[in-house]
Amino acid sequence: MTNKFDIDLQYGKVREKRLADMLSNDKIEVKTERDIWKTTGNIAIEYKYKGNPSGIAVTDAKWWAHVLADGDETYCTLLFPTDKLKELARKHMDKKKNGGDNDDAEFVLLPLKEVFNGQT
């Protein structure tokens, strides 16, 4: 067995720098989703509000942070390149739902299981 620590260390350092650069230089859209994700297994990506493009459809952010909350506590934050999230959302346009106040928002539901398995 070969020791690949030096390769793994370099790989990790590159990703650390990318994250630091992202957090200090790039625009990040942040959305929080409370509780319902635990029972549905989906995250909801808004793309329309009152019939007009919104959310993922209009953001100019390079990154999309989707915060999954458990009550008032943050469970985790999923960080997507916005272009990748748009690609994933397009694949699930058959899973659209209305929600929010007065059901004025339209969402695409992304199954977390598929997101984590890389199957979306």
Tab-separated table of N, CA and C in Angstrom:
chain	number	residue	atom	x	y	z
A	1	MET	N	0.843	-1.174	0.000
A	1	MET	CA	0.000	0.000	0.000
A	1	MET	C	0.891	1.239	0.000
A	2	THR	N	0.587	2.193	-0.884
A	2	THR	CA	1.386	3.408	-0.949
A	2	THR	C	0.763	4.488	-0.086
A	3	ASN	N	1.604	5.331	0.442
A	3	ASN	CA	1.149	6.431	1.265
A	3	ASN	C	0.867	7.621	0.347
A	4	LYS	N	-0.394	8.038	0.283
A	4	LYS	CA	-0.773	9.150	-0.582
A	4	LYS	C	-1.062	10.405	0.230
A	5	PHE	N	-0.508	10.496	1.426
A	5	PHE	CA	-0.787	11.645	2.286
A	5	PHE	C	-0.446	12.957	1.595
A	6	ASP	N	0.707	13.022	0.911
A	6	ASP	CA	1.113	14.270	0.273
A	6	ASP	C	0.138	14.685	-0.821
A	7	ILE	N	-0.384	13.722	-1.569
A	7	ILE	CA	-1.371	14.005	-2.620
A	7	ILE	C	-2.683	14.452	-1.985
A	8	ASP	N	-3.126	13.744	-0.948
A	8	ASP	CA	-4.360	14.104	-0.259
A	8	ASP	C	-4.252	15.476	0.394
A	9	LEU	N	-3.093	15.770	0.974
A	9	LEU	CA	-2.877	17.063	1.618
A	9	LEU	C	-2.974	18.188	0.593
A	10	GLN	N	-2.328	18.016	-0.549
A	10	GLN	CA	-2.373	19.041	-1.600
A	10	GLN	C	-3.808	19.232	-2.094
A	11	TYR	N	-4.527	18.140	-2.296
A	11	TYR	CA	-5.926	18.181	-2.734
A	11	TYR	C	-6.747	18.985	-1.720
A	12	GLY	N	-6.553	18.713	-0.450
A	12	GLY	CA	-7.272	19.418	0.608
A	12	GLY	C	-6.924	20.899	0.641
A	13	LYS	N	-5.672	21.232	0.457
A	13	LYS	CA	-5.259	22.637	0.477
A	13	LYS	C	-5.877	23.419	-0.674
A	14	VAL	N	-5.976	22.795	-1.838
A	14	VAL	CA	-6.606	23.449	-2.989
A	14	VAL	C	-8.063	23.761	-2.668
A	15	ARG	N	-8.775	22.807	-2.079
A	15	ARG	CA	-10.181	23.019	-1.745
A	15	ARG	C	-10.346	24.044	-0.627
A	16	GLU	N	-9.437	24.059	0.329
A	16	GLU	CA	-9.491	25.076	1.390
A	16	GLU	C	-9.362	26.467	0.788
A	17	LYS	N	-8.438	26.627	-0.144
A	17	LYS	CA	-8.253	27.931	-0.788
A	17	LYS	C	-9.484	28.311	-1.593
A	18	ARG	N	-10.053	27.360	-2.322
A	18	ARG	CA	-11.264	27.645	-3.099
A	18	ARG	C	-12.389	28.135	-2.197
A	19	LEU	N	-12.572	27.471	-1.054
A	19	LEU	CA	-13.630	27.874	-0.129
A	19	LEU	C	-13.346	29.258	0.452
A	20	ALA	N	-12.127	29.512	0.848
A	20	ALA	CA	-11.768	30.829	1.387
A	20	ALA	C	-12.002	31.920	0.340
A	21	ASP	N	-11.602	31.663	-0.903
A	21	ASP	CA	-11.818	32.634	-1.978
A	21	ASP	C	-13.307	32.870	-2.206
A	22	MET	N	-14.079	31.793	-2.197
A	22	MET	CA	-15.506	31.889	-2.412
A	22	MET	C	-16.159	32.753	-1.334
A	23	LEU	N	-15.830	32.472	-0.092
A	23	LEU	CA	-16.464	33.182	1.016
A	23	LEU	C	-16.055	34.650	1.071
A	24	SER	N	-14.884	34.977	0.557
A	24	SER	CA	-14.442	36.365	0.629
A	24	SER	C	-14.707	37.156	-0.648
A	25	ASN	N	-14.917	36.475	-1.776
A	25	ASN	CA	-15.017	37.202	-3.048
A	25	ASN	C	-16.307	36.986	-3.835
A	26	ASP	N	-16.950	35.860	-3.694
A	26	ASP	CA	-18.079	35.521	-4.551
A	26	ASP	C	-19.410	35.818	-3.870
A	27	LYS	N	-20.387	36.169	-4.686
A	27	LYS	CA	-21.739	36.394	-4.174
A	27	LYS	C	-22.383	35.035	-3.916
A	28	ILE	N	-23.024	34.909	-2.749
A	28	ILE	CA	-23.676	33.662	-2.357
A	28	ILE	C	-25.135	33.949	-2.022
A	29	GLU	N	-26.038	33.264	-2.687
A	29	GLU	CA	-27.473	33.339	-2.375
A	29	GLU	C	-27.723	32.363	-1.236
A	30	VAL	N	-28.425	32.791	-0.199
A	30	VAL	CA	-28.686	31.935	0.957
A	30	VAL	C	-30.182	31.778	1.150
A	31	LYS	N	-30.637	30.549	1.168
A	31	LYS	CA	-32.044	30.226	1.428
A	31	LYS	C	-32.096	29.253	2.592
A	32	THR	N	-33.092	29.427	3.444
A	32	THR	CA	-33.255	28.538	4.598
A	32	THR	C	-34.566	27.798	4.477
A	33	GLU	N	-34.512	26.523	4.759
A	33	GLU	CA	-35.698	25.666	4.708
A	33	GLU	C	-35.850	24.997	6.068
A	34	ARG	N	-37.017	25.211	6.694
A	34	ARG	CA	-37.242	24.665	8.029
A	34	ARG	C	-38.047	23.378	7.990
A	35	ASP	N	-37.564	22.407	8.692
A	35	ASP	CA	-38.286	21.211	9.115
A	35	ASP	C	-38.867	20.304	8.025
A	36	ILE	N	-39.591	20.826	7.065
A	36	ILE	CA	-40.339	19.963	6.136
A	36	ILE	C	-39.416	19.018	5.360
A	37	TRP	N	-38.185	19.435	5.130
A	37	TRP	CA	-37.228	18.583	4.408
A	37	TRP	C	-37.023	17.251	5.124
A	38	LYS	N	-37.200	17.250	6.463
A	38	LYS	CA	-36.989	16.022	7.239
A	38	LYS	C	-38.049	14.969	6.922
A	39	THR	N	-39.257	15.395	6.637
A	39	THR	CA	-40.331	14.433	6.368
A	39	THR	C	-40.490	14.124	4.879
A	40	THR	N	-40.175	15.111	4.015
A	40	THR	CA	-40.349	14.873	2.578
A	40	THR	C	-39.117	14.275	1.917
A	41	GLY	N	-37.938	14.550	2.496
A	41	GLY	CA	-36.697	14.104	1.860
A	41	GLY	C	-36.307	14.948	0.669
A	42	ASN	N	-36.955	16.108	0.520
A	42	ASN	CA	-36.687	17.009	-0.604
A	42	ASN	C	-36.230	18.367	-0.103
A	43	ILE	N	-35.549	19.098	-0.981
A	43	ILE	CA	-35.366	20.520	-0.756
A	43	ILE	C	-36.147	21.242	-1.842
A	44	ALA	N	-36.681	22.399	-1.501
A	44	ALA	CA	-37.509	23.169	-2.417
A	44	ALA	C	-36.703	24.338	-2.965
A	45	ILE	N	-36.605	24.416	-4.284
A	45	ILE	CA	-35.860	25.473	-4.946
A	45	ILE	C	-36.870	26.387	-5.649
A	46	GLU	N	-37.015	27.597	-5.117
A	46	GLU	CA	-37.980	28.553	-5.687
A	46	GLU	C	-37.493	29.058	-7.039
A	47	TYR	N	-38.449	29.137	-7.988
A	47	TYR	CA	-38.115	29.686	-9.293
A	47	TYR	C	-39.135	30.709	-9.781
A	48	LYS	N	-40.296	30.814	-9.103
A	48	LYS	CA	-41.305	31.824	-9.447
A	48	LYS	C	-41.989	32.304	-8.179
A	49	TYR	N	-42.409	33.565	-8.215
A	49	TYR	CA	-43.211	34.134	-7.131
A	49	TYR	C	-44.266	35.028	-7.763
A	50	LYS	N	-45.523	34.725	-7.467
A	50	LYS	CA	-46.658	35.447	-8.060
A	50	LYS	C	-46.554	35.500	-9.579
A	51	GLY	N	-46.134	34.375	-10.165
A	51	GLY	CA	-46.063	34.255	-11.618
A	51	GLY	C	-44.834	34.852	-12.271
A	52	ASN	N	-43.983	35.493	-11.491
A	52	ASN	CA	-42.775	36.119	-12.032
A	52	ASN	C	-41.531	35.314	-11.653
A	53	PRO	N	-40.528	35.293	-12.527
A	53	PRO	CA	-39.294	34.601	-12.180
A	53	PRO	C	-38.720	35.129	-10.864
A	54	SER	N	-38.215	34.215	-10.050
A	54	SER	CA	-37.611	34.580	-8.769
A	54	SER	C	-36.613	33.503	-8.379
A	55	GLY	N	-35.983	33.669	-7.232
A	55	GLY	CA	-35.086	32.657	-6.697
A	55	GLY	C	-34.008	32.239	-7.674
A	56	ILE	N	-33.929	30.948	-7.927
A	56	ILE	CA	-32.890	30.372	-8.784
A	56	ILE	C	-32.957	30.922	-10.212
A	57	ALA	N	-34.147	31.322	-10.654
A	57	ALA	CA	-34.320	31.810	-12.025
A	57	ALA	C	-33.718	33.194	-12.242
A	58	VAL	N	-33.545	33.978	-11.177
A	58	VAL	CA	-33.070	35.350	-11.351
A	58	VAL	C	-31.765	35.670	-10.632
A	59	THR	N	-31.307	34.782	-9.781
A	59	THR	CA	-30.104	35.098	-9.013
A	59	THR	C	-28.890	35.292	-9.919
A	60	ASP	N	-28.036	36.223	-9.512
A	60	ASP	CA	-26.766	36.385	-10.210
A	60	ASP	C	-25.608	35.891	-9.339
A	61	ALA	N	-25.961	35.209	-8.240
A	61	ALA	CA	-24.951	34.664	-7.334
A	61	ALA	C	-24.235	33.482	-7.982
A	62	LYS	N	-22.953	33.382	-7.726
A	62	LYS	CA	-22.154	32.264	-8.243
A	62	LYS	C	-22.414	30.990	-7.442
A	63	TRP	N	-22.806	31.163	-6.157
A	63	TRP	CA	-23.023	30.035	-5.248
A	63	TRP	C	-24.384	30.149	-4.604
A	64	TRP	N	-24.975	28.999	-4.298
A	64	TRP	CA	-26.277	28.912	-3.636
A	64	TRP	C	-26.086	28.095	-2.366
A	65	ALA	N	-26.354	28.716	-1.226
A	65	ALA	CA	-26.284	28.026	0.058
A	65	ALA	C	-27.710	27.705	0.491
A	66	HIS	N	-27.990	26.452	0.686
A	66	HIS	CA	-29.319	26.000	1.097
A	66	HIS	C	-29.198	25.484	2.532
A	67	VAL	N	-29.706	26.272	3.465
A	67	VAL	CA	-29.611	25.944	4.884
A	67	VAL	C	-30.792	25.061	5.267
A	68	LEU	N	-30.500	23.910	5.828
A	68	LEU	CA	-31.552	23.033	6.338
A	68	LEU	C	-31.616	23.244	7.841
A	69	ALA	N	-32.764	23.751	8.291
A	69	ALA	CA	-32.945	24.047	9.707
A	69	ALA	C	-33.832	22.998	10.349
A	70	ASP	N	-33.540	22.725	11.603
A	70	ASP	CA	-34.343	21.839	12.447
A	70	ASP	C	-34.872	22.740	13.562
A	71	GLY	N	-36.082	23.256	13.344
A	71	GLY	CA	-36.593	24.279	14.253
A	71	GLY	C	-35.758	25.534	14.065
A	72	ASP	N	-35.211	26.047	15.155
A	72	ASP	CA	-34.373	27.244	15.084
A	72	ASP	C	-32.886	26.923	14.934
A	73	GLU	N	-32.550	25.651	14.896
A	73	GLU	CA	-31.149	25.236	14.803
A	73	GLU	C	-30.780	24.890	13.364
A	74	THR	N	-29.575	25.262	12.966
A	74	THR	CA	-29.062	24.848	11.659
A	74	THR	C	-28.628	23.394	11.746
A	75	TYR	N	-29.194	22.574	10.864
A	75	TYR	CA	-28.790	21.172	10.790
A	75	TYR	C	-27.554	21.052	9.902
A	76	CYS	N	-27.632	21.662	8.712
A	76	CYS	CA	-26.486	21.685	7.804
A	76	CYS	C	-26.726	22.755	6.753
A	77	THR	N	-25.682	23.070	6.016
A	77	THR	CA	-25.789	23.992	4.894
A	77	THR	C	-25.210	23.304	3.675
A	78	LEU	N	-26.017	23.199	2.640
A	78	LEU	CA	-25.583	22.618	1.371
A	78	LEU	C	-25.131	23.765	0.479
A	79	LEU	N	-23.969	23.644	-0.101
A	79	LEU	CA	-23.422	24.706	-0.925
A	79	LEU	C	-23.251	24.190	-2.348
A	80	PHE	N	-23.968	24.830	-3.277
A	80	PHE	CA	-23.953	24.416	-4.677
A	80	PHE	C	-23.382	25.524	-5.552
A	81	PRO	N	-22.620	25.195	-6.581
A	81	PRO	CA	-22.403	26.187	-7.633
A	81	PRO	C	-23.787	26.441	-8.247
A	82	THR	N	-24.172	27.684	-8.393
A	82	THR	CA	-25.528	28.001	-8.856
A	82	THR	C	-25.837	27.342	-10.186
A	83	ASP	N	-24.881	27.322	-11.106
A	83	ASP	CA	-25.119	26.682	-12.405
A	83	ASP	C	-25.447	25.203	-12.249
A	84	LYS	N	-24.765	24.520	-11.326
A	84	LYS	CA	-25.037	23.096	-11.087
A	84	LYS	C	-26.431	22.910	-10.503
A	85	LEU	N	-26.824	23.785	-9.571
A	85	LEU	CA	-28.158	23.671	-8.977
A	85	LEU	C	-29.245	23.926	-10.021
A	86	LYS	N	-29.018	24.870	-10.917
A	86	LYS	CA	-29.986	25.111	-12.001
A	86	LYS	C	-30.130	23.863	-12.862
A	87	GLU	N	-29.016	23.235	-13.163
A	87	GLU	CA	-29.029	22.000	-13.959
A	87	GLU	C	-29.829	20.906	-13.236
A	88	LEU	N	-29.602	20.761	-11.942
A	88	LEU	CA	-30.330	19.763	-11.160
A	88	LEU	C	-31.818	20.080	-11.130
A	89	ALA	N	-32.148	21.354	-10.927
A	89	ALA	CA	-33.561	21.759	-10.844
A	89	ALA	C	-34.284	21.488	-12.162
A	90	ARG	N	-33.629	21.770	-13.281
A	90	ARG	CA	-34.262	21.531	-14.590
A	90	ARG	C	-34.646	20.059	-14.770
A	91	LYS	N	-33.842	19.160	-14.222
A	91	LYS	CA	-34.121	17.728	-14.353
A	91	LYS	C	-35.343	17.300	-13.544
A	92	HIS	N	-35.787	18.162	-12.624
A	92	HIS	CA	-36.896	17.797	-11.747
A	92	HIS	C	-38.105	18.715	-11.908
A	93	MET	N	-38.251	19.315	-13.079
A	93	MET	CA	-39.387	20.210	-13.312
A	93	MET	C	-40.726	19.467	-13.230
A	94	ASP	N	-40.680	18.145	-13.301
A	94	ASP	CA	-41.912	17.365	-13.140
A	94	ASP	C	-42.331	17.290	-11.668
A	95	LYS	N	-41.477	17.768	-10.770
A	95	LYS	CA	-41.760	17.743	-9.328
A	95	LYS	C	-41.947	19.168	-8.831
A	96	LYS	N	-42.922	19.877	-9.418
A	96	LYS	CA	-43.174	21.263	-9.043
A	96	LYS	C	-44.267	21.310	-7.970
A	97	LYS	N	-44.133	22.287	-7.093
A	97	LYS	CA	-45.126	22.509	-6.035
A	97	LYS	C	-45.291	23.997	-5.815
A	98	ASN	N	-46.464	24.375	-5.364
A	98	ASN	CA	-46.685	25.738	-4.901
A	98	ASN	C	-46.561	25.745	-3.392
A	99	GLY	N	-46.133	26.881	-2.840
A	99	GLY	CA	-45.998	26.983	-1.395
A	99	GLY	C	-45.758	28.414	-0.968
A	100	GLY	N	-45.361	28.569	0.268
A	100	GLY	CA	-45.159	29.897	0.820
A	100	GLY	C	-46.494	30.530	1.174
A	101	ASP	N	-46.459	31.800	1.518
A	101	ASP	CA	-47.689	32.516	1.860
A	101	ASP	C	-48.646	32.510	0.682
A	102	ASN	N	-49.872	32.079	0.918
A	102	ASN	CA	-50.929	32.012	-0.102
A	102	ASN	C	-50.553	31.160	-1.311
A	103	ASP	N	-49.604	30.255	-1.152
A	103	ASP	CA	-49.135	29.421	-2.266
A	103	ASP	C	-48.659	30.249	-3.454
A	104	ASP	N	-48.107	31.432	-3.191
A	104	ASP	CA	-47.676	32.345	-4.254
A	104	ASP	C	-46.345	31.962	-4.889
A	105	ALA	N	-45.580	31.119	-4.250
A	105	ALA	CA	-44.278	30.730	-4.788
A	105	ALA	C	-44.377	29.373	-5.482
A	106	GLU	N	-43.558	29.192	-6.510
A	106	GLU	CA	-43.462	27.905	-7.194
A	106	GLU	C	-42.055	27.361	-6.972
A	107	PHE	N	-42.002	26.073	-6.651
A	107	PHE	CA	-40.754	25.411	-6.316
A	107	PHE	C	-40.560	24.159	-7.147
A	108	VAL	N	-39.315	23.806	-7.348
A	108	VAL	CA	-38.940	22.488	-7.861
A	108	VAL	C	-38.447	21.718	-6.647
A	109	LEU	N	-38.897	20.483	-6.500
A	109	LEU	CA	-38.461	19.651	-5.387
A	109	LEU	C	-37.293	18.769	-5.827
A	110	LEU	N	-36.180	18.892	-5.113
A	110	LEU	CA	-35.008	18.062	-5.381
A	110	LEU	C	-34.877	17.026	-4.281
A	111	PRO	N	-34.919	15.752	-4.625
A	111	PRO	CA	-34.749	14.710	-3.612
A	111	PRO	C	-33.331	14.721	-3.038
A	112	LEU	N	-33.227	14.868	-1.724
A	112	LEU	CA	-31.919	14.871	-1.078
A	112	LEU	C	-31.160	13.583	-1.339
A	113	LYS	N	-31.866	12.476	-1.373
A	113	LYS	CA	-31.224	11.181	-1.612
A	113	LYS	C	-30.478	11.200	-2.947
A	114	GLU	N	-31.090	11.771	-3.966
A	114	GLU	CA	-30.448	11.838	-5.271
A	114	GLU	C	-29.305	12.857	-5.271
A	115	VAL	N	-29.488	13.966	-4.569
A	115	VAL	CA	-28.422	14.966	-4.502
A	115	VAL	C	-27.171	14.332	-3.896
A	116	PHE	N	-27.358	13.583	-2.793
A	116	PHE	CA	-26.203	12.992	-2.119
A	116	PHE	C	-25.640	11.781	-2.848
A	117	ASN	N	-26.457	11.127	-3.639
A	117	ASN	CA	-25.958	9.986	-4.411
A	117	ASN	C	-25.435	10.400	-5.783
A	118	GLY	N	-25.524	11.680	-6.095
A	118	GLY	CA	-25.058	12.158	-7.388
A	118	GLY	C	-25.890	11.654	-8.536
A	119	GLN	N	-27.167	11.356	-8.284
A	119	GLN	CA	-28.029	10.767	-9.313
A	119	GLN	C	-28.994	11.766	-9.936
A	120	THR	N	-28.945	13.017	-9.515
A	120	THR	CA	-29.931	13.961	-10.062
A	120	THR	C	-29.574	14.402	-11.455
